[in-house]
Short mmCIF file of C-alpha atoms in Angstrom, two decimals:
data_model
loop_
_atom_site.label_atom_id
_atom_site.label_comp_id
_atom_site.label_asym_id
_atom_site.label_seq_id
_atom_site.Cartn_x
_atom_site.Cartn_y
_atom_site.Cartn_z
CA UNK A 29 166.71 126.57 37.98
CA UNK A 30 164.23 127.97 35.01
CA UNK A 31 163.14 131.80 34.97
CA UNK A 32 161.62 133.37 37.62
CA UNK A 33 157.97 133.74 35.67
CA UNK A 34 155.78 132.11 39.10
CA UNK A 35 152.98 133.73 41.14
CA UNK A 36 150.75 133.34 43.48
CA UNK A 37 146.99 133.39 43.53
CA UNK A 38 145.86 136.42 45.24
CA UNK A 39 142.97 134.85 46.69
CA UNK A 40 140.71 131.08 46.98
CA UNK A 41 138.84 132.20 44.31
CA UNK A 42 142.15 132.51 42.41
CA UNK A 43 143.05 129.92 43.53
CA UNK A 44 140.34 127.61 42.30
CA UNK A 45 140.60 129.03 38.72
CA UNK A 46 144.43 128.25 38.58
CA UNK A 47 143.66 124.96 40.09
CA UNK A 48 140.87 124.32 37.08
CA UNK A 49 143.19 125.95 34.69
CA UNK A 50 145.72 123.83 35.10
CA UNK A 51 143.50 120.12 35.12
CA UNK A 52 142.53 120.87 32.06
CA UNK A 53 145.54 121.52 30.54
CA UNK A 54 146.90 118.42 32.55
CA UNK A 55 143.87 116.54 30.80
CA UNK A 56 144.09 117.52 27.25
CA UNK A 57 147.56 118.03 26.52
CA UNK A 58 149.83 115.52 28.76
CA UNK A 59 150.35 111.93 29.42
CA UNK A 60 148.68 110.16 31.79
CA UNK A 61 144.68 109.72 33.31
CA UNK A 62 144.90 110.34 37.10
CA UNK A 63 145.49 113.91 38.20
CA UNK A 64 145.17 115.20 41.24
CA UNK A 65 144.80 118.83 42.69
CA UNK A 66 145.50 119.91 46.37
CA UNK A 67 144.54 123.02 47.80
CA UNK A 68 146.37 122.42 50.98
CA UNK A 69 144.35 125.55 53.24
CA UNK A 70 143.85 125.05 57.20
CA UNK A 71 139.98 124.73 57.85
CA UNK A 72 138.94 124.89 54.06
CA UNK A 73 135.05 124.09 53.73
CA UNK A 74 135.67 121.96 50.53
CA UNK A 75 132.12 121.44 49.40
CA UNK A 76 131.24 124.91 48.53
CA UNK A 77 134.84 124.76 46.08
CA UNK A 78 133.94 121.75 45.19
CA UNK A 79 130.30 123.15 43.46
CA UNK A 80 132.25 126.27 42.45
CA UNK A 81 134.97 123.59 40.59
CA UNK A 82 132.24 121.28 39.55
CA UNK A 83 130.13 124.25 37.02
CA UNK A 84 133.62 124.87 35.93
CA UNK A 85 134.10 121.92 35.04
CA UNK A 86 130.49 121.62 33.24
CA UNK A 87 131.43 125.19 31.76
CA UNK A 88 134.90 124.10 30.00
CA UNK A 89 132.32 121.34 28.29
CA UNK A 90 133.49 118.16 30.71
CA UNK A 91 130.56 116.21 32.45
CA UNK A 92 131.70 115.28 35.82
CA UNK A 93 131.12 112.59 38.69
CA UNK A 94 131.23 113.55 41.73
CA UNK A 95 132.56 110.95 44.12
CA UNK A 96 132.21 111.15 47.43
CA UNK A 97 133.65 108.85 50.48
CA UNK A 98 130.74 107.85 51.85
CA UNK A 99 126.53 108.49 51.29
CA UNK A 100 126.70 110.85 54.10
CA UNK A 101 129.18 113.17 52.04
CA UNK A 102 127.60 112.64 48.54
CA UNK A 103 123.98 113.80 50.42
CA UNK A 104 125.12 116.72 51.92
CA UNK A 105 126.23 117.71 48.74
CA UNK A 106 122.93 116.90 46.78
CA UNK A 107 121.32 119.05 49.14
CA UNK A 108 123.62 122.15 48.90
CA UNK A 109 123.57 121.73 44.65
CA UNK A 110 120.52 120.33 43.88
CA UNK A 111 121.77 120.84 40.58
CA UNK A 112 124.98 118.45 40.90
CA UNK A 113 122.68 116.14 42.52
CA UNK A 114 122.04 113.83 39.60
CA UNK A 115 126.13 113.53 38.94
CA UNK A 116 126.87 112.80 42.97
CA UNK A 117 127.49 109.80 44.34
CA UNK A 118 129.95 107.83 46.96
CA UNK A 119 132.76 105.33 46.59
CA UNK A 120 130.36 102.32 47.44
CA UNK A 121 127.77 103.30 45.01
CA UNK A 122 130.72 103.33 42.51
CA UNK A 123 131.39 99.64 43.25
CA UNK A 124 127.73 98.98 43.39
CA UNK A 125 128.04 99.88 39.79
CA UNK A 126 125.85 103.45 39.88
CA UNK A 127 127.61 104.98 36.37
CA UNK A 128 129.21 102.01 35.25
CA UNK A 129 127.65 103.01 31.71
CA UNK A 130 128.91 105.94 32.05
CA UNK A 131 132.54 105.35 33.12
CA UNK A 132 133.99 106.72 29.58
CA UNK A 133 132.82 110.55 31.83
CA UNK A 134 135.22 112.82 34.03
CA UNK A 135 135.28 111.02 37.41
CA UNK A 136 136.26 113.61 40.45
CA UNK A 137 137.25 112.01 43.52
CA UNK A 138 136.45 114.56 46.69
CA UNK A 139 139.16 114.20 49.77
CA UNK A 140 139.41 110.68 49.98
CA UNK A 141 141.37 109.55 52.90
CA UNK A 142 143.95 106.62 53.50
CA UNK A 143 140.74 104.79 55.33
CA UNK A 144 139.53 104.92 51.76
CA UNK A 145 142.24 103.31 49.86
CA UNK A 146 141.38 99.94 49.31
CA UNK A 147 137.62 101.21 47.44
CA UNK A 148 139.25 104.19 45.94
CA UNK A 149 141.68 101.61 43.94
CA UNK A 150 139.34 99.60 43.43
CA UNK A 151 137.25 102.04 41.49
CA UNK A 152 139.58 103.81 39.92
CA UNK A 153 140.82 100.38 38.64
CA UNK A 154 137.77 99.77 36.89
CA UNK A 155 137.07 103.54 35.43
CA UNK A 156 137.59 103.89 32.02
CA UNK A 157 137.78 107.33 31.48
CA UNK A 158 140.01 110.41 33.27
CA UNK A 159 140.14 110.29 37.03
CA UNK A 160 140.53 113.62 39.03
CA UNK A 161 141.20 113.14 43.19
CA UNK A 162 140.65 116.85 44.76
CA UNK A 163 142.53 117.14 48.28
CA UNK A 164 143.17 113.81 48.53
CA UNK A 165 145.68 111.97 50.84
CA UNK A 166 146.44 108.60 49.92
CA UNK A 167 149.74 107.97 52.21
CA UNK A 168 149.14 107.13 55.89
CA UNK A 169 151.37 108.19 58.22
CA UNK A 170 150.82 105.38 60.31
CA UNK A 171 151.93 102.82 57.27
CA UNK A 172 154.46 104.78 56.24
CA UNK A 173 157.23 102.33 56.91
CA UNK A 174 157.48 98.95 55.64
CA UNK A 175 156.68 96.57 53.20
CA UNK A 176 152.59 98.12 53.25
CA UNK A 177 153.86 101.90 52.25
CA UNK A 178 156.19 100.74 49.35
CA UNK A 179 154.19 98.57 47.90
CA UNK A 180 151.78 101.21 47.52
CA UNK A 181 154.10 103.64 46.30
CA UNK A 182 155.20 101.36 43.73
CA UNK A 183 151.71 100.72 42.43
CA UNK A 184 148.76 102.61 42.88
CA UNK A 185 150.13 105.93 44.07
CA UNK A 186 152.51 106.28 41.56
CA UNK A 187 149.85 106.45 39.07
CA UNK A 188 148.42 109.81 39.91
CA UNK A 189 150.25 113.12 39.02
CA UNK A 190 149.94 116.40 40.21
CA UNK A 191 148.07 118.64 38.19
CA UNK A 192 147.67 121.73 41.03
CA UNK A 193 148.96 122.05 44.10
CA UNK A 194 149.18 124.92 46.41
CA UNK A 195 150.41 125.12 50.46
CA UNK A 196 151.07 127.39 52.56
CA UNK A 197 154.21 127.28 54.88
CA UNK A 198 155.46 128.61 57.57
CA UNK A 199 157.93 130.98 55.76
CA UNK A 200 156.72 131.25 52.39
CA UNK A 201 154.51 128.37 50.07
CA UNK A 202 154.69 125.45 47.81
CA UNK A 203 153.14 125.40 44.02
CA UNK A 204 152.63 123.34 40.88
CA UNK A 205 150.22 124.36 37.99
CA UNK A 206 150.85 122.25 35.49
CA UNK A 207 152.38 122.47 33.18
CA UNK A 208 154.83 124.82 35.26
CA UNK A 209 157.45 122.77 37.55
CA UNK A 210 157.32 123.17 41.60
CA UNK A 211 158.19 126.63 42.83
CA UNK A 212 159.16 127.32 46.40
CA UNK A 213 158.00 131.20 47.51
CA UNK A 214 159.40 132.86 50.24
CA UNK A 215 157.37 135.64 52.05
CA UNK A 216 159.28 138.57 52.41
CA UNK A 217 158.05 141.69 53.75
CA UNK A 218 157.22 143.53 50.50
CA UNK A 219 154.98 139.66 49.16
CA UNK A 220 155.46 136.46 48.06
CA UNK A 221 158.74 135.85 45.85
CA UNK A 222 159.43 133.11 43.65
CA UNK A 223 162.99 131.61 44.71
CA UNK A 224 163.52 128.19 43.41
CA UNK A 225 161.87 126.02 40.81
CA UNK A 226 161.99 122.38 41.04
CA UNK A 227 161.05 119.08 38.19
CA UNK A 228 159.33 117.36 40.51
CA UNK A 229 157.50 117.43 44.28
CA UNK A 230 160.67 118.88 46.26
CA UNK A 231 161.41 117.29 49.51
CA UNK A 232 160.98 119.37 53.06
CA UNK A 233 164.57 119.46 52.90
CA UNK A 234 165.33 121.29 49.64
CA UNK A 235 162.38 123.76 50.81
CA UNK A 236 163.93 124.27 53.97
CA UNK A 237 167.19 125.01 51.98
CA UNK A 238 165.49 127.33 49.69
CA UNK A 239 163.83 129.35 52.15
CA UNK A 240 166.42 129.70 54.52
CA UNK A 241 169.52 129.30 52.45
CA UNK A 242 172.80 129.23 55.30
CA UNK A 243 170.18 128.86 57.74
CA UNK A 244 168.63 125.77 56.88
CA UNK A 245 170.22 123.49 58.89
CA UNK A 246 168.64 124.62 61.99
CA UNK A 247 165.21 125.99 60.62
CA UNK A 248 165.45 122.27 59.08
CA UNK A 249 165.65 120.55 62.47
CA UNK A 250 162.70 122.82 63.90
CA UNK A 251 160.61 121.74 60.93
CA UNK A 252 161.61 118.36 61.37
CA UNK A 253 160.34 118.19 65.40
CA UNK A 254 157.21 120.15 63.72
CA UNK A 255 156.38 117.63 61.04
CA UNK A 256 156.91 115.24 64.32
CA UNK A 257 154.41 116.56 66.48
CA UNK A 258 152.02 117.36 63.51
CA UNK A 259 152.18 113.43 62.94
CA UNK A 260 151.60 112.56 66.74
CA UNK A 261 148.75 114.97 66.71
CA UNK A 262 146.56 113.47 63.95
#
């Protein structure tokens, strides 16, 4: 366990910087060419942080692609930034070969879904320059036994690497800002308090265990039927 040196982002806006902060770090000084960051917020409108992360992007001297899951998506967001609207697009115009002279640029992947996976490999495949997925979920719950799941944990998902990511729980919250490990924050009644740092992506178990210390055992049952239910709900 490393120095307690963590915080939290006091706000979305915060947030978005840290998030931002770190991807570029992630992109110019470690290994690697897919990074992903995960604001992981209850009812978050995404497109309006996506613009605000977009001219950041444009501002720190990158020229992003905006990738969207479907036409639907990328128009919505041509409409709200007219501005952006020349570097939007969706998955199948990426396959139709929209940018393909262009594929040495910042590609930003917005919230694809595990009904995506099969274009969003395929694209990403073929790009030839960095690759950034924002709140994107590549893991289905519903495949996530069986020959399907691991074989796409051995491959494609174990390409990307988290640049940002930042949850809330239900006692406290989960970070990474790279290049910082995973920290675990308990709320107490005074704030948020770093507790436990971790290499890599802890599991709900060693959160549990951080948060609730000689009470994790049953606090890690209850989130256990809650990850359940949560799964049966959608």
């Amino acid at each position: 366990m490393t120095a307690v040196s963590a915080s939290l982002p006091a706000d979305l806006i915060a947030a978005e910087a840290a998030a931002l902060d770190a991807l570029l770090h992630a992109l110019k000084h470690e290994q690697g060419n897919r990074w992903s960051v995960t604001w992981r917020f209850e009812g978050l409108r995404l497109l309006p942080v996506v613009i605000r992360f977009a001219h950041g992007l444009k501002e720190a001297g990158l020229n992003p692609i905006l990738a969207w899951p479907d036409a639907g998506a990328a128009a919505l967001a041509q409409r709200d930034a007219p501005e952006l609207s020349g570097d939007c697009c969706s998955l199948m115009d990426l396959k139709r070969g929209k940018f393909s002279e262009s594929n040495d640029r910042l590609l930003v992947l917005i919230a694809p879904q595990p009904s995506d996976y099969e274009e969003l490999e395929s694209v990403t495949e073929a790009w030839q320059g960095p690759v950034a997925m924002l709140n994107g979920r590549l893991e289905d719950a519903a495949v996530g036994i069986g020959n399907v799941a691991r074989t796409r944990r051995r491959g494609f998902v174990s390409t990307w690497q988290v640049a940002y990511w930042l949850e809330p729980l239900a006692a406290g919250a989960l970070q990474r800002q790279c290049p910082s490990p995973w920290w675990v924050f308990r709320r107490d009644p005074d704030g948020h308090r770093a507790v436990t740092s971790f290499e890599s992506r802890p599991e709900p178990e060693a959160i549990e265990a951080a948060l609730y210390g000689e009470g994790a055992e049953l606090e890690r049952q209850m989130g256990a039927m809650d990850r359940f239910l949560n799964d049966l709900q959608g």
